[in-house]
Amino acid sequence: MSEIKTACPLDCYDGCEIVYESGIKPLKNGHTQGFLCPHLHHYESFKRIEKPSYKGEEISLEKALEILKDIIEQTPKHQLLHYRSHGNFGLMQEVMDHFFASNDNILTNGNLCDGAGEAGIIEGRGSNKNMPLSQIAKSDVVIFWGRNPHVTSSHILPLIKGKKMIVIDPVRTKIAKMADLHVQLKPHSDLYFAMLLTRFLHIEGACDEAFMQEYASEFEDYYELTQGIRIKATLDMMGLSLGDIGDVLELVKDQKVAIVCGVGVQKYRDGADVMRAIDAFAVALGLFGKEGCGVAYLGNSKEAITSPFHTKAKRVSKIDTKFDEFETVFIQGANPLAQMPDTNRVLDSMEHTQNVIYFGLWENETSQRADLVIPAKTFLEKDDIRTSYAHNALMAMPQQKQSEIGISEYDLARYLCDAFGVELQSQEEYLQHFKNFGVQKIDGSFMVEHREEVPYREGFDTDDGEFIFLEELEVMHPLEEGYLHLITSKSPKSLNSQFHREKNLHINASHGFSEGDLVEVSSEHGSVALHVTIDENLRDDCVLIYSGTEGVNKLTSSKHSYEGKNAIYQDVLVQIKLL
Ligand SMILES: Nc1nc2c(c(=O)[nH]1)N[C@H]1C(S)=C(S)[C@@H](COP(=O)(O)OP(=O)(O)OC[C@H]3O[C@@H](n4cnc5c(=O)[nH]c(N)nc54)[C@H](O)[C@@H]3O)O[C@H]1N2
Ligand SMILES: Nc1nc2c(c(=O)[nH]1)N[C@H]1C(S)=C(S)[C@@H](COP(=O)(O)OP(=O)(O)OC[C@H]3O[C@@H](n4cnc5c(=O)[nH]c(N)nc54)[C@H](O)[C@@H]3O)O[C@H]1N2
Ligand code: SF4
Ligand SMILES: [Mo]
């Protein structure tokens, strides 16, 4: 691999490649196409934590490492929790899991992000193999379903120029304004919408019968389930009409369709069922195993890669983590005090943790609560390698510059492994382990070997190769009087809580508030005071508070999704009053 190229480290679909020549520059060719988003453009101008600190006092890195070692030594092994998220998406980040797992400490499981949708996909198809960007480029029609590409995955945009476009989103996003059709449905009604689309596709005799005979022979039972939906009442609740269904079907029949889903559809307890119903619609259209067709979601970024790190450990959920059950919590690449659901609960339980250690780049709610703060090195200052959840590239991330600040994950793991007698190979060996999963293409780029360009060509990965449909359906309930749906999606200014964070809540003018009003938003979990931005792109029954806005997660629930052990940020109703 080239030694000058590296890749953006952020948790983002696009996994851009860059060159570092007097600053961060996008790679002109390949999936990066010569442009980056604002986060990376300004990456080096954000003020980072430069010095370690203990109980608020600046200390040297040597001292910080000594304190860390003492704390780990003094903490009973099962009283120490390693809580890691994806502030940096590099594969070497897991080297810290290796230390803590080998040291018999506790790690986490569960998912704050895409786990519910993934669970639904796996239930239906037997695996989560993604439709890569290169295939989306070959489609005729693209449906953006709970995905906001201008904000979260802008490198898809050049690929879809000239295609027919449908957007299914409760918010009139930029892509919705450009689309041939925008279905501005009520939040959390996608399950019913997908089922009604499937039902009418069948009624119109437009299903791909040959495909279903081979790979979805239980379709009749599923069709019966869709008949349990009361059409008029359900469409009324969604704020839609039969015309919306007809319009979608008109655009997709007999076309190569790419359904591009995001996490927006599955931030609910039944998020798995929603993705499975969307998949079922794709099955009825016969979209799997064919060029330019399929469902793109967040694929498994580690598909066809095995970990060289020891990661077998006792684990607790990262959604409703009881921090107070631990004497020491080591937080890496995460800002749980902003990004976990139910912030009041998180605060309360972290207050009772004796030692909170924060290993990260920026000051935030979690660094402020931490007893010991250890600055990390940025991706430019250490070696790593990464993959993406939207395409199949394997990208080396060699170090680009020296810095006196911070310590890399590998060097910290090295220090701890030496101190506690844990085996660790050289960094080069681990990087080589990952590189070995790559295969070089004619243009010089590396792809993960054994990932299929067009997955499911030979049927699904279930026992008999057939798609497994949903068998049960919960009835949809109308919104209770006086309540609004919370939409909490991604902001163009921040990457979750990194970079420029949003401050306001968004609501349309029908509620009688004015621009700049200070209001209190509350749910059964807590409340937060925010200023109003009037936003005519929202429905009357929604309030939008972006991810990363301070206090937004005081409103959210720490319950798990029914399947997939995922957070359910939007399964909450809120009320608003003027302060
Ligand atoms: N700029 C920026 N980019 C990011 C991130 C960021 O914070 N900022 N975060 C990164 C991460 S961690 C992730 S997981 C990805 C996620 O990126 P996306 O998958 O795009 O996720 P969201 O922005 O959460 O939601 C996408 C869309 O879903 C819509 N939506 C909300 N509720 C519903 C619903 O009930 N039904 C339907 N149909 N739509 C709904 C929202 O209005 C929004 O337009 O983005 C990554 N990229
Ligand atoms: N309300 C609401 N809450 C949400 C979401 C939402 O849409 N709405 N989205 C959820 C989703 S999809 C996700 S993925 C999570 C994200 O949750 P987190 O991963 O906790 O989110 P970030 O705010 O990106 O924090 C990442 C942290 O990583 C640190 N970091 C960055 N680079 C490095 C590095 O190289 N090394 C180390 N050690 N640290 C580093 C930074 O200091 C930063 O504080 O948030 C979830 N929470
Ligand atoms: S679009 Fe995503 S991968 Fe590309 S530079 Fe921005 S955050 Fe990084
Ligand atoms: Mo995420």
mmCIF file of N, CA and C in Angstrom, residues 5-109:
data_model
loop_
_atom_site.group_PDB
_atom_site.id
_atom_site.type_symbol
_atom_site.label_atom_id
_atom_site.label_comp_id
_atom_site.label_asym_id
_atom_site.label_seq_id
_atom_site.Cartn_x
_atom_site.Cartn_y
_atom_site.Cartn_z
ATOM 1 N N LYS A 5 -0.778 7.815 1.504
ATOM 2 C CA LYS A 5 -2.226 7.855 1.628
ATOM 3 C C LYS A 5 -2.628 7.471 3.050
ATOM 4 N N THR A 6 -3.646 8.101 3.585
ATOM 5 C CA THR A 6 -4.234 7.599 4.813
ATOM 6 C C THR A 6 -5.751 7.740 4.673
ATOM 7 N N ALA A 7 -6.488 7.540 5.768
ATOM 8 C CA ALA A 7 -7.942 7.595 5.656
ATOM 9 C C ALA A 7 -8.519 8.334 6.840
ATOM 10 N N CYS A 8 -9.672 8.957 6.623
ATOM 11 C CA CYS A 8 -10.400 9.618 7.704
ATOM 12 C C CYS A 8 -10.718 8.568 8.768
ATOM 13 N N PRO A 9 -10.520 8.903 10.041
ATOM 14 C CA PRO A 9 -10.723 7.902 11.083
ATOM 15 C C PRO A 9 -12.156 7.842 11.602
ATOM 16 N N LEU A 10 -13.052 8.698 11.077
ATOM 17 C CA LEU A 10 -14.327 8.891 11.767
ATOM 18 C C LEU A 10 -15.348 7.801 11.452
ATOM 19 N N ASP A 11 -16.285 7.671 12.381
ATOM 20 C CA ASP A 11 -17.371 6.696 12.281
ATOM 21 C C ASP A 11 -18.374 7.245 11.276
ATOM 22 N N CYS A 12 -18.196 6.896 10.019
ATOM 23 C CA CYS A 12 -18.983 7.486 8.938
ATOM 24 C C CYS A 12 -19.016 6.498 7.781
ATOM 25 N N TYR A 13 -20.148 6.476 7.057
ATOM 26 C CA TYR A 13 -20.293 5.551 5.938
ATOM 27 C C TYR A 13 -19.132 5.639 4.948
ATOM 28 N N ASP A 14 -18.660 6.892 4.713
ATOM 29 C CA ASP A 14 -17.865 7.131 3.515
ATOM 30 C C ASP A 14 -16.437 6.616 3.580
ATOM 31 N N GLY A 15 -15.848 6.569 4.757
ATOM 32 C CA GLY A 15 -14.475 6.081 4.891
ATOM 33 C C GLY A 15 -13.569 6.686 3.834
ATOM 34 N N CYS A 16 -13.447 8.028 3.842
ATOM 35 C CA CYS A 16 -12.695 8.724 2.789
ATOM 36 C C CYS A 16 -11.201 8.476 2.898
ATOM 37 N N GLU A 17 -10.541 8.541 1.745
ATOM 38 C CA GLU A 17 -9.081 8.451 1.714
ATOM 39 C C GLU A 17 -8.510 9.846 1.517
ATOM 40 N N ILE A 18 -7.392 10.095 2.190
ATOM 41 C CA ILE A 18 -6.793 11.428 2.098
ATOM 42 C C ILE A 18 -5.289 11.325 1.882
ATOM 43 N N VAL A 19 -4.737 12.448 1.449
ATOM 44 C CA VAL A 19 -3.270 12.570 1.444
ATOM 45 C C VAL A 19 -2.943 13.719 2.383
ATOM 46 N N TYR A 20 -1.798 13.619 3.018
ATOM 47 C CA TYR A 20 -1.413 14.648 3.976
ATOM 48 C C TYR A 20 -0.199 15.391 3.443
ATOM 49 N N GLU A 21 -0.492 16.498 2.760
ATOM 50 C CA GLU A 21 0.586 17.316 2.189
ATOM 51 C C GLU A 21 0.265 18.748 2.567
ATOM 52 N N SER A 22 1.023 19.292 3.468
ATOM 53 C CA SER A 22 0.731 20.601 4.058
ATOM 54 C C SER A 22 -0.776 20.711 4.364
ATOM 55 N N GLY A 23 -1.264 19.764 5.081
ATOM 56 C CA GLY A 23 -2.672 19.751 5.479
ATOM 57 C C GLY A 23 -3.408 18.554 4.904
ATOM 58 N N ILE A 24 -4.665 18.385 5.368
ATOM 59 C CA ILE A 24 -5.478 17.237 4.959
ATOM 60 C C ILE A 24 -6.118 17.504 3.598
ATOM 61 N N LYS A 25 -5.881 16.637 2.624
ATOM 62 C CA LYS A 25 -6.453 16.811 1.273
ATOM 63 C C LYS A 25 -7.158 15.521 0.864
ATOM 64 N N PRO A 26 -8.290 15.654 0.181
ATOM 65 C CA PRO A 26 -8.978 14.431 -0.253
ATOM 66 C C PRO A 26 -8.229 13.732 -1.378
ATOM 67 N N LEU A 27 -8.345 12.442 -1.440
ATOM 68 C CA LEU A 27 -7.799 11.702 -2.577
ATOM 69 C C LEU A 27 -8.701 11.991 -3.787
ATOM 70 N N LYS A 28 -8.087 12.211 -4.929
ATOM 71 C CA LYS A 28 -8.888 12.628 -6.105
ATOM 72 C C LYS A 28 -9.669 11.454 -6.695
ATOM 73 N N ASN A 29 -9.038 10.276 -6.699
ATOM 74 C CA ASN A 29 -9.717 9.151 -7.355
ATOM 75 C C ASN A 29 -10.387 8.234 -6.329
ATOM 76 N N GLY A 30 -10.994 7.173 -6.807
ATOM 77 C CA GLY A 30 -11.637 6.213 -5.909
ATOM 78 C C GLY A 30 -12.892 6.783 -5.277
ATOM 79 N N HIS A 31 -13.355 6.144 -4.201
ATOM 80 C CA HIS A 31 -14.643 6.526 -3.622
ATOM 81 C C HIS A 31 -14.658 7.922 -2.991
ATOM 82 N N THR A 32 -13.475 8.530 -2.764
ATOM 83 C CA THR A 32 -13.436 9.849 -2.114
ATOM 84 C C THR A 32 -13.721 10.986 -3.108
ATOM 85 N N GLN A 33 -13.423 10.780 -4.346
ATOM 86 C CA GLN A 33 -13.825 11.680 -5.430
ATOM 87 C C GLN A 33 -13.431 13.136 -5.246
ATOM 88 N N GLY A 34 -12.321 13.349 -4.525
ATOM 89 C CA GLY A 34 -11.785 14.705 -4.470
ATOM 90 C C GLY A 34 -12.465 15.669 -3.515
ATOM 91 N N PHE A 35 -13.320 15.188 -2.616
ATOM 92 C CA PHE A 35 -13.861 16.132 -1.614
ATOM 93 C C PHE A 35 -14.047 15.462 -0.256
ATOM 94 N N LEU A 36 -14.004 16.295 0.771
ATOM 95 C CA LEU A 36 -14.182 15.818 2.145
ATOM 96 C C LEU A 36 -15.309 16.613 2.793
ATOM 97 N N CYS A 37 -15.770 16.172 3.933
ATOM 98 C CA CYS A 37 -16.796 16.935 4.649
ATOM 99 C C CYS A 37 -16.116 17.939 5.585
ATOM 100 N N PRO A 38 -16.891 18.862 6.170
ATOM 101 C CA PRO A 38 -16.282 19.906 7.014
ATOM 102 C C PRO A 38 -15.489 19.357 8.207
ATOM 103 N N HIS A 39 -15.894 18.219 8.750
ATOM 104 C CA HIS A 39 -15.182 17.726 9.952
ATOM 105 C C HIS A 39 -13.695 17.546 9.665
ATOM 106 N N LEU A 40 -13.400 16.935 8.552
ATOM 107 C CA LEU A 40 -12.004 16.631 8.241
ATOM 108 C C LEU A 40 -11.257 17.867 7.751
ATOM 109 N N HIS A 41 -11.985 18.722 7.026
ATOM 110 C CA HIS A 41 -11.360 19.956 6.550
ATOM 111 C C HIS A 41 -10.761 20.743 7.701
ATOM 112 N N HIS A 42 -11.514 20.794 8.792
ATOM 113 C CA HIS A 42 -11.085 21.653 9.915
ATOM 114 C C HIS A 42 -10.491 20.845 11.059
ATOM 115 N N TYR A 43 -10.257 19.575 10.818
ATOM 116 C CA TYR A 43 -9.864 18.644 11.890
ATOM 117 C C TYR A 43 -8.744 19.185 12.759
ATOM 118 N N GLU A 44 -7.712 19.726 12.111
ATOM 119 C CA GLU A 44 -6.529 20.140 12.884
ATOM 120 C C GLU A 44 -6.727 21.474 13.607
ATOM 121 N N SER A 45 -7.851 22.156 13.337
ATOM 122 C CA SER A 45 -8.045 23.436 14.017
ATOM 123 C C SER A 45 -8.847 23.277 15.313
ATOM 124 N N PHE A 46 -9.371 22.078 15.579
ATOM 125 C CA PHE A 46 -10.138 21.900 16.819
ATOM 126 C C PHE A 46 -9.190 21.769 18.012
ATOM 127 N N LYS A 47 -9.544 22.453 19.084
ATOM 128 C CA LYS A 47 -8.686 22.449 20.273
ATOM 129 C C LYS A 47 -8.803 21.101 20.973
ATOM 130 N N ARG A 48 -7.658 20.458 21.155
ATOM 131 C CA ARG A 48 -7.700 19.138 21.783
ATOM 132 C C ARG A 48 -7.117 19.179 23.192
ATOM 133 N N ILE A 49 -7.275 18.108 23.900
ATOM 134 C CA ILE A 49 -6.664 18.011 25.233
ATOM 135 C C ILE A 49 -5.178 17.747 25.014
ATOM 136 N N GLU A 50 -4.340 18.607 25.589
ATOM 137 C CA GLU A 50 -2.905 18.458 25.331
ATOM 138 C C GLU A 50 -2.171 17.766 26.465
ATOM 139 N N LYS A 51 -2.668 17.944 27.692
ATOM 140 C CA LYS A 51 -1.942 17.399 28.851
ATOM 141 C C LYS A 51 -2.827 16.449 29.649
ATOM 142 N N PRO A 52 -2.243 15.372 30.135
ATOM 143 C CA PRO A 52 -3.008 14.520 31.035
ATOM 144 C C PRO A 52 -3.340 15.279 32.320
ATOM 145 N N SER A 53 -4.360 14.853 33.019
ATOM 146 C CA SER A 53 -4.659 15.471 34.311
ATOM 147 C C SER A 53 -5.211 14.426 35.271
ATOM 148 N N TYR A 54 -5.008 14.704 36.550
ATOM 149 C CA TYR A 54 -5.559 13.825 37.591
ATOM 150 C C TYR A 54 -6.241 14.700 38.626
ATOM 151 N N LYS A 55 -7.485 14.450 38.879
ATOM 152 C CA LYS A 55 -8.302 15.257 39.807
ATOM 153 C C LYS A 55 -8.165 16.756 39.491
ATOM 154 N N GLY A 56 -8.159 17.061 38.204
ATOM 155 C CA GLY A 56 -8.130 18.463 37.772
ATOM 156 C C GLY A 56 -6.745 19.081 37.670
ATOM 157 N N GLU A 57 -5.694 18.380 38.129
ATOM 158 C CA GLU A 57 -4.322 18.928 38.081
ATOM 159 C C GLU A 57 -3.592 18.373 36.874
ATOM 160 N N GLU A 58 -2.958 19.235 36.108
ATOM 161 C CA GLU A 58 -2.142 18.756 34.979
ATOM 162 C C GLU A 58 -0.971 17.930 35.482
ATOM 163 N N ILE A 59 -0.705 16.820 34.812
ATOM 164 C CA ILE A 59 0.423 15.963 35.196
ATOM 165 C C ILE A 59 1.154 15.519 33.930
ATOM 166 N N SER A 60 2.306 14.903 34.103
ATOM 167 C CA SER A 60 3.049 14.414 32.933
ATOM 168 C C SER A 60 2.430 13.094 32.468
ATOM 169 N N LEU A 61 2.763 12.703 31.251
ATOM 170 C CA LEU A 61 2.245 11.430 30.745
ATOM 171 C C LEU A 61 2.782 10.261 31.576
ATOM 172 N N GLU A 62 4.071 10.348 31.972
ATOM 173 C CA GLU A 62 4.661 9.269 32.798
ATOM 174 C C GLU A 62 3.869 9.102 34.082
ATOM 175 N N LYS A 63 3.551 10.226 34.699
ATOM 176 C CA LYS A 63 2.810 10.189 35.968
ATOM 177 C C LYS A 63 1.411 9.592 35.725
ATOM 178 N N ALA A 64 0.785 10.014 34.616
ATOM 179 C CA ALA A 64 -0.568 9.520 34.310
ATOM 180 C C ALA A 64 -0.553 8.000 34.141
ATOM 181 N N LEU A 65 0.485 7.510 33.476
ATOM 182 C CA LEU A 65 0.565 6.069 33.249
ATOM 183 C C LEU A 65 0.784 5.328 34.575
ATOM 184 N N GLU A 66 1.585 5.920 35.444
ATOM 185 C CA GLU A 66 1.807 5.310 36.768
ATOM 186 C C GLU A 66 0.501 5.239 37.562
ATOM 187 N N ILE A 67 -0.238 6.357 37.543
ATOM 188 C CA ILE A 67 -1.514 6.385 38.278
ATOM 189 C C ILE A 67 -2.462 5.332 37.699
ATOM 190 N N LEU A 68 -2.493 5.279 36.363
ATOM 191 C CA LEU A 68 -3.362 4.301 35.703
ATOM 192 C C LEU A 68 -2.996 2.880 36.146
ATOM 193 N N LYS A 69 -1.715 2.600 36.151
ATOM 194 C CA LYS A 69 -1.243 1.270 36.546
ATOM 195 C C LYS A 69 -1.662 0.979 37.991
ATOM 196 N N ASP A 70 -1.470 1.951 38.875
ATOM 197 C CA ASP A 70 -1.846 1.751 40.285
ATOM 198 C C ASP A 70 -3.343 1.490 40.418
ATOM 199 N N ILE A 71 -4.133 2.267 39.697
ATOM 200 C CA ILE A 71 -5.591 2.094 39.798
ATOM 201 C C ILE A 71 -5.968 0.686 39.346
ATOM 202 N N ILE A 72 -5.412 0.247 38.215
ATOM 203 C CA ILE A 72 -5.769 -1.088 37.700
ATOM 204 C C ILE A 72 -5.321 -2.166 38.691
ATOM 205 N N GLU A 73 -4.148 -1.973 39.259
ATOM 206 C CA GLU A 73 -3.621 -2.937 40.230
ATOM 207 C C GLU A 73 -4.544 -3.066 41.438
ATOM 208 N N GLN A 74 -5.053 -1.909 41.872
ATOM 209 C CA GLN A 74 -5.846 -1.898 43.113
ATOM 210 C C GLN A 74 -7.312 -2.253 42.895
ATOM 211 N N THR A 75 -7.760 -2.269 41.650
ATOM 212 C CA THR A 75 -9.178 -2.566 41.394
ATOM 213 C C THR A 75 -9.370 -4.072 41.225
ATOM 214 N N PRO A 76 -10.281 -4.682 42.005
ATOM 215 C CA PRO A 76 -10.571 -6.099 41.746
ATOM 216 C C PRO A 76 -10.951 -6.272 40.273
ATOM 217 N N LYS A 77 -10.484 -7.355 39.649
ATOM 218 C CA LYS A 77 -10.592 -7.486 38.185
ATOM 219 C C LYS A 77 -12.011 -7.285 37.656
ATOM 220 N N HIS A 78 -13.000 -7.838 38.358
ATOM 221 C CA HIS A 78 -14.376 -7.726 37.872
ATOM 222 C C HIS A 78 -15.049 -6.427 38.281
ATOM 223 N N GLN A 79 -14.253 -5.554 38.889
ATOM 224 C CA GLN A 79 -14.764 -4.228 39.256
ATOM 225 C C GLN A 79 -14.239 -3.180 38.283
ATOM 226 N N LEU A 80 -13.593 -3.653 37.206
ATOM 227 C CA LEU A 80 -13.039 -2.709 36.229
ATOM 228 C C LEU A 80 -13.723 -2.889 34.874
ATOM 229 N N LEU A 81 -14.339 -1.812 34.399
ATOM 230 C CA LEU A 81 -15.060 -1.846 33.124
ATOM 231 C C LEU A 81 -14.308 -1.053 32.056
ATOM 232 N N HIS A 82 -14.136 -1.677 30.888
ATOM 233 C CA HIS A 82 -13.592 -0.965 29.725
ATOM 234 C C HIS A 82 -14.763 -0.610 28.822
ATOM 235 N N TYR A 83 -15.032 0.686 28.662
ATOM 236 C CA TYR A 83 -16.170 1.153 27.862
ATOM 237 C C TYR A 83 -15.619 1.867 26.636
ATOM 238 N N ARG A 84 -15.756 1.231 25.473
ATOM 239 C CA ARG A 84 -15.175 1.805 24.256
ATOM 240 C C ARG A 84 -16.251 2.054 23.220
ATOM 241 N N SER A 85 -16.139 3.191 22.517
ATOM 242 C CA SER A 85 -17.025 3.436 21.375
ATOM 243 C C SER A 85 -16.152 3.753 20.164
ATOM 244 N N HIS A 86 -16.733 4.373 19.140
ATOM 245 C CA HIS A 86 -16.024 4.469 17.866
ATOM 246 C C HIS A 86 -15.613 5.885 17.480
ATOM 247 N N GLY A 87 -15.108 6.657 18.456
ATOM 248 C CA GLY A 87 -14.568 7.985 18.135
ATOM 249 C C GLY A 87 -13.524 7.891 17.038
ATOM 250 N N ASN A 88 -12.813 6.791 17.009
ATOM 251 C CA ASN A 88 -11.872 6.482 15.927
ATOM 252 C C ASN A 88 -12.236 5.080 15.440
ATOM 253 N N PHE A 89 -12.407 4.950 14.120
ATOM 254 C CA PHE A 89 -12.915 3.694 13.557
ATOM 255 C C PHE A 89 -11.795 2.729 13.166
ATOM 256 N N GLY A 90 -10.548 3.092 13.476
ATOM 257 C CA GLY A 90 -9.409 2.239 13.110
ATOM 258 C C GLY A 90 -9.478 0.874 13.793
ATOM 259 N N LEU A 91 -8.985 -0.140 13.091
ATOM 260 C CA LEU A 91 -9.047 -1.498 13.636
ATOM 261 C C LEU A 91 -8.089 -1.692 14.808
ATOM 262 N N MET A 92 -7.035 -0.865 14.886
ATOM 263 C CA MET A 92 -6.081 -1.001 15.988
ATOM 264 C C MET A 92 -6.656 -0.532 17.326
ATOM 265 N N GLN A 93 -7.768 0.177 17.282
ATOM 266 C CA GLN A 93 -8.369 0.649 18.538
ATOM 267 C C GLN A 93 -8.681 -0.518 19.475
ATOM 268 N N GLU A 94 -8.944 -1.668 18.867
ATOM 269 C CA GLU A 94 -9.336 -2.852 19.633
ATOM 270 C C GLU A 94 -8.180 -3.443 20.442
ATOM 271 N N VAL A 95 -6.973 -2.926 20.229
ATOM 272 C CA VAL A 95 -5.830 -3.444 20.986
ATOM 273 C C VAL A 95 -6.052 -3.228 22.492
ATOM 274 N N MET A 96 -6.825 -2.203 22.825
ATOM 275 C CA MET A 96 -7.112 -1.970 24.250
ATOM 276 C C MET A 96 -8.087 -3.022 24.784
ATOM 277 N N ASP A 97 -8.991 -3.498 23.929
ATOM 278 C CA ASP A 97 -9.873 -4.609 24.339
ATOM 279 C C ASP A 97 -9.006 -5.819 24.685
ATOM 280 N N HIS A 98 -7.963 -6.016 23.867
ATOM 281 C CA HIS A 98 -7.064 -7.153 24.073
ATOM 282 C C HIS A 98 -6.467 -7.109 25.474
ATOM 283 N N PHE A 99 -5.995 -5.928 25.869
ATOM 284 C CA PHE A 99 -5.413 -5.846 27.218
ATOM 285 C C PHE A 99 -6.469 -6.149 28.284
ATOM 286 N N PHE A 100 -7.608 -5.445 28.216
ATOM 287 C CA PHE A 100 -8.585 -5.592 29.301
ATOM 288 C C PHE A 100 -9.198 -7.000 29.327
ATOM 289 N N ALA A 101 -9.435 -7.575 28.142
ATOM 290 C CA ALA A 101 -9.986 -8.941 28.107
ATOM 291 C C ALA A 101 -8.969 -9.923 28.690
ATOM 292 N N SER A 102 -7.695 -9.770 28.314
ATOM 293 C CA SER A 102 -6.661 -10.682 28.817
ATOM 294 C C SER A 102 -6.454 -10.503 30.318
ATOM 295 N N ASN A 103 -6.731 -9.300 30.796
ATOM 296 C CA ASN A 103 -6.548 -9.009 32.228
ATOM 297 C C ASN A 103 -7.784 -9.395 33.033
ATOM 298 N N ASP A 104 -8.749 -10.055 32.367
ATOM 299 C CA ASP A 104 -9.940 -10.550 33.054
ATOM 300 C C ASP A 104 -10.848 -9.429 33.558
ATOM 301 N N ASN A 105 -10.820 -8.275 32.879
ATOM 302 C CA ASN A 105 -11.727 -7.178 33.233
ATOM 303 C C ASN A 105 -13.023 -7.318 32.429
ATOM 304 N N ILE A 106 -13.938 -6.405 32.648
ATOM 305 C CA ILE A 106 -15.255 -6.490 32.002
ATOM 306 C C ILE A 106 -15.298 -5.557 30.788
ATOM 307 N N LEU A 107 -15.849 -6.047 29.685
ATOM 308 C CA LEU A 107 -16.037 -5.235 28.479
ATOM 309 C C LEU A 107 -17.532 -5.009 28.255
ATOM 310 N N THR A 108 -17.880 -4.352 27.162
ATOM 311 C CA THR A 108 -19.307 -4.101 26.911
ATOM 312 C C THR A 108 -19.798 -4.879 25.690
ATOM 313 N N ASN A 109 -21.108 -5.025 25.595
ATOM 314 C CA ASN A 109 -21.746 -5.489 24.367
ATOM 315 C C ASN A 109 -22.956 -4.599 24.121
#
